[in-house]
Amino acid sequence: MRRTIIAGNWKLNGTIQETEDLITALLNGESKNDKATVLVCPPYTSLQLAAKLTSGTHIAVGAQDMSAQEKGAYTAEVSADMLLTVGVTYVILGHSERRQYHGETDRLVNKKAKLALAKGLTPIICVGETIDQREAGDTDKVIGGQIEETISGFTADMIRRSVIAYEPVWAIGTGQTATPEMAQEVHKFIREKVAATDSEAAEALPILYGGSMKPGNADGLLSQPDIDGGLIGGASLKAADFIGIIKAV
Ligand code: PEP
């Protein structure tokens, strides 16, 4: 039985006050579902507060990125050890916005993921095709290549300690969602691709869907056999919407 994970990617949102308000609303609301791991990923400056507020609760805390370096002269970078010291347990890696605006490559994501795993963090490795790639019929080629490179050198144990998020770039923040069938097809393809390294680990690997998931479409997506949760942007910023998705599990 695979773990279901509902993760909120807050992106560039979440001052100290907003973090306190949103987490308090989640804890006071019906955000607990025994069938799911609930995770919030606020910006760096709010991680310590988020971890403190959620300590001993059902909500885990993740970062939105981390450095590929352990320490040293890398201005503005945040290391895995720094994340661990504030109580972070997950880290999103290779989000399409990191790839688009910061030139992150599969190779860099692979390096970060290996470091995260070595440090005991759970990487959420993001992959996804653009609309041009999908329309050109290249979805499998693009996703297959991203999977191959981002998990290159992974052992079965490393796969077992990882999470993958399929986020079609054209569905992120656009209100356009992949249909459950479209998403399922890619999730199944990802699992088959990972199975080339180790089929048992691939079977146990949570693969999350991300791209305009909302309470209204979560049920259809989450009921697909290879969709094991969601990575949610916009709808994770409103407690009622995020709770609506958690309830759909
Ligand atoms: C995301 O940024 O990971 C995401 C899926 O965003 P949204 O839910 O807003 O499309």
XYZ file of C-alpha atoms and ligand atoms in Angstrom:
259
model
C 0.000 0.000 0.000
C 1.490 3.309 -1.069
C 1.496 6.404 1.104
C -0.846 9.207 0.006
C 0.670 12.652 0.411
C -1.123 15.982 0.196
C 1.524 18.688 -0.017
C 1.026 22.439 -0.160
C 3.607 24.438 -2.102
C 3.180 27.977 -0.831
C 5.732 29.417 -3.299
C 6.500 33.114 -2.668
C 3.682 33.484 -0.161
C 3.735 33.354 3.591
C 4.980 36.131 5.828
C 5.389 35.183 9.494
C 1.846 36.381 10.213
C 0.353 34.605 7.192
C 2.170 31.411 8.130
C 0.819 31.539 11.639
C -2.715 32.247 10.403
C -2.765 29.507 7.754
C -1.254 26.802 9.942
C -3.533 27.708 12.836
C -6.537 27.479 10.501
C -5.380 24.067 9.264
C -4.837 22.777 12.789
C -8.204 24.127 13.927
C -9.944 22.705 10.845
C -10.442 19.162 9.638
C -6.987 18.828 8.098
C -6.335 15.373 9.535
C -7.021 12.349 7.408
C -5.556 9.057 8.575
C -5.224 7.993 4.945
C -2.858 10.836 4.078
C 0.364 12.525 5.080
C -0.258 16.271 5.122
C 2.649 18.520 4.300
C 3.118 22.296 4.047
C 6.047 23.887 2.207
C 6.321 27.575 3.181
C 9.200 29.869 2.130
C 12.527 29.521 3.972
C 11.863 32.366 6.390
C 8.726 30.680 7.710
C 10.057 27.125 7.998
C 11.162 27.342 11.599
C 7.853 28.811 12.690
C 5.910 26.268 10.649
C 7.869 23.407 12.210
C 7.309 24.833 15.688
C 3.557 25.281 15.157
C 3.130 21.789 13.694
C 5.462 19.972 16.100
C 3.665 16.927 17.533
C 0.762 17.317 15.074
C -0.164 15.421 11.888
C 1.310 18.145 9.647
C 4.870 17.808 8.322
C 6.998 20.626 6.919
C 8.934 20.738 3.660
C 11.156 23.292 1.949
C 10.655 24.404 -1.650
C 14.292 23.904 -2.653
C 17.766 23.453 -1.171
C 21.354 23.944 -2.205
C 23.293 21.269 -4.042
C 26.252 22.299 -1.875
C 26.800 21.291 1.732
C 28.330 24.579 2.914
C 30.714 27.365 1.957
C 30.841 30.442 -0.256
C 27.444 30.119 -1.947
C 25.627 33.366 -1.242
C 21.892 33.061 -0.546
C 21.890 29.271 -0.649
C 20.248 27.175 2.078
C 21.731 23.789 2.922
C 20.193 20.446 3.812
C 21.696 20.679 7.313
C 20.101 24.105 7.806
C 16.722 22.673 6.820
C 17.155 19.761 9.208
C 18.040 22.037 12.120
C 14.694 23.860 11.814
C 12.632 20.660 11.654
C 12.116 20.237 7.913
C 11.672 16.633 6.694
C 10.769 17.017 2.982
C 12.199 19.142 0.178
C 10.669 19.935 -3.228
C 13.313 19.715 -5.953
C 13.225 20.693 -9.628
C 9.888 22.517 -9.536
C 9.171 23.877 -13.014
C 9.461 27.441 -11.680
C 13.011 26.650 -10.495
C 13.745 25.176 -13.904
C 12.145 28.084 -15.803
C 13.368 31.078 -13.798
C 16.602 29.728 -12.323
C 17.875 27.435 -15.057
C 17.793 24.287 -12.931
C 18.598 21.155 -14.893
C 17.849 17.468 -14.346
C 21.499 16.983 -13.522
C 21.378 19.595 -10.753
C 18.126 18.140 -9.420
C 19.799 14.712 -9.326
C 22.714 16.145 -7.326
C 20.351 17.849 -4.880
C 18.205 14.732 -4.514
C 21.220 12.568 -3.691
C 22.375 15.076 -1.093
C 18.877 15.345 0.406
C 18.680 11.554 0.731
C 22.158 11.318 2.217
C 21.077 13.821 4.853
C 17.798 12.042 5.622
C 15.413 14.460 3.892
C 12.664 13.129 1.602
C 13.028 14.699 -1.862
C 9.900 15.456 -3.888
C 11.335 15.384 -7.391
C 9.232 17.340 -9.908
C 8.921 16.526 -13.588
C 6.550 17.814 -16.254
C 6.178 18.716 -19.908
C 5.336 22.081 -21.467
C 2.294 22.535 -23.693
C 4.505 22.645 -26.810
C 6.116 19.351 -25.852
C 2.721 17.741 -25.226
C 1.294 19.032 -28.505
C 4.333 17.754 -30.384
C 3.625 14.282 -28.958
C 6.816 14.372 -26.897
C 5.340 13.907 -23.409
C 6.759 10.414 -22.861
C 10.133 11.373 -24.284
C 10.393 14.464 -22.049
C 9.118 12.812 -18.871
C 11.138 9.668 -19.519
C 14.311 11.723 -19.922
C 13.608 13.765 -16.780
C 13.020 10.623 -14.723
C 16.129 8.897 -16.063
C 18.348 11.870 -15.264
C 16.875 12.983 -11.959
C 17.069 9.512 -10.415
C 20.289 8.508 -12.141
C 22.467 6.442 -9.787
C 19.616 5.808 -7.342
C 19.529 2.470 -5.540
C 16.249 0.735 -4.704
C 16.550 2.097 -1.164
C 16.913 5.655 -2.469
C 13.777 5.246 -4.598
C 11.915 3.931 -1.546
C 12.804 7.123 0.329
C 11.770 9.475 -2.483
C 8.595 11.011 -3.861
C 7.967 12.083 -7.460
C 5.566 14.831 -8.512
C 4.186 14.911 -12.049
C 3.358 18.537 -12.773
C 2.431 19.336 -16.369
C 3.844 22.847 -16.769
C 0.760 23.975 -18.719
C -1.462 23.080 -15.744
C 0.485 24.901 -13.022
C -1.324 28.000 -11.821
C -3.383 28.165 -15.013
C -6.657 26.674 -13.821
C -6.225 24.105 -16.595
C -6.007 20.608 -15.112
C -4.959 17.384 -16.757
C -7.949 15.069 -16.889
C -7.681 12.151 -14.451
C -7.110 9.830 -17.424
C -4.355 12.022 -18.898
C -2.602 12.255 -15.536
C -3.007 8.534 -14.830
C -1.391 7.689 -18.158
C 1.721 9.695 -17.313
C 1.854 8.449 -13.702
C 1.725 4.862 -14.942
C 4.467 5.651 -17.440
C 6.630 7.166 -14.666
C 6.172 4.099 -12.486
C 7.164 1.826 -15.373
C 10.210 3.960 -16.033
C 11.286 3.786 -12.362
C 10.628 0.036 -12.372
C 13.560 -0.313 -14.773
C 15.755 0.398 -11.724
C 13.728 -1.644 -9.223
C 10.169 -2.833 -9.696
C 9.340 -3.275 -5.987
C 10.623 0.183 -5.112
C 8.665 1.637 -8.053
C 5.511 -0.040 -6.781
C 5.994 1.603 -3.366
C 6.909 5.049 -4.764
C 4.366 7.837 -4.135
C 3.762 9.778 -7.363
C 1.895 13.034 -6.749
C -0.053 15.047 -9.313
C 0.361 18.821 -9.407
C -1.380 21.388 -11.608
C -4.456 23.351 -10.558
C -5.697 20.666 -8.158
C -8.724 21.947 -6.246
C -11.416 20.456 -3.997
C -13.658 20.128 -7.067
C -11.284 18.015 -9.152
C -9.236 16.264 -6.437
C -11.555 13.290 -6.122
C -11.305 12.301 -9.787
C -7.524 12.670 -9.828
C -6.871 10.959 -6.496
C -9.026 7.967 -7.365
C -6.686 6.977 -10.215
C -4.599 3.898 -9.400
C -1.201 5.530 -9.914
C -1.969 8.966 -8.440
C -0.818 8.903 -4.828
C -1.559 12.443 -3.735
C -1.129 16.020 -4.813
C 1.369 18.841 -4.867
C -0.851 21.862 -4.591
C 0.033 25.503 -5.200
C -2.792 28.051 -5.269
C -5.365 25.968 -3.419
C -2.949 25.286 -0.550
C -3.036 28.961 0.429
C -6.670 28.821 1.546
C -7.271 26.535 4.528
C -10.777 25.601 3.344
C -9.552 24.579 -0.121
C -6.558 22.648 1.177
C -8.794 20.859 3.680
C -11.259 20.114 0.872
C -8.465 18.328 -1.008
C -7.295 16.447 2.112
C -10.876 15.265 2.612
C -11.036 13.988 -0.968
C -8.380 11.360 -0.196
C 2.650 23.899 -7.990
O 3.173 24.979 -8.006
O 3.305 22.919 -7.618
C 1.251 23.810 -8.413
C 0.768 22.636 -8.725
O 0.532 24.969 -8.467
P -1.053 25.122 -8.729
O -1.736 24.133 -7.835
O -1.360 26.529 -8.355
O -1.282 24.817 -10.151
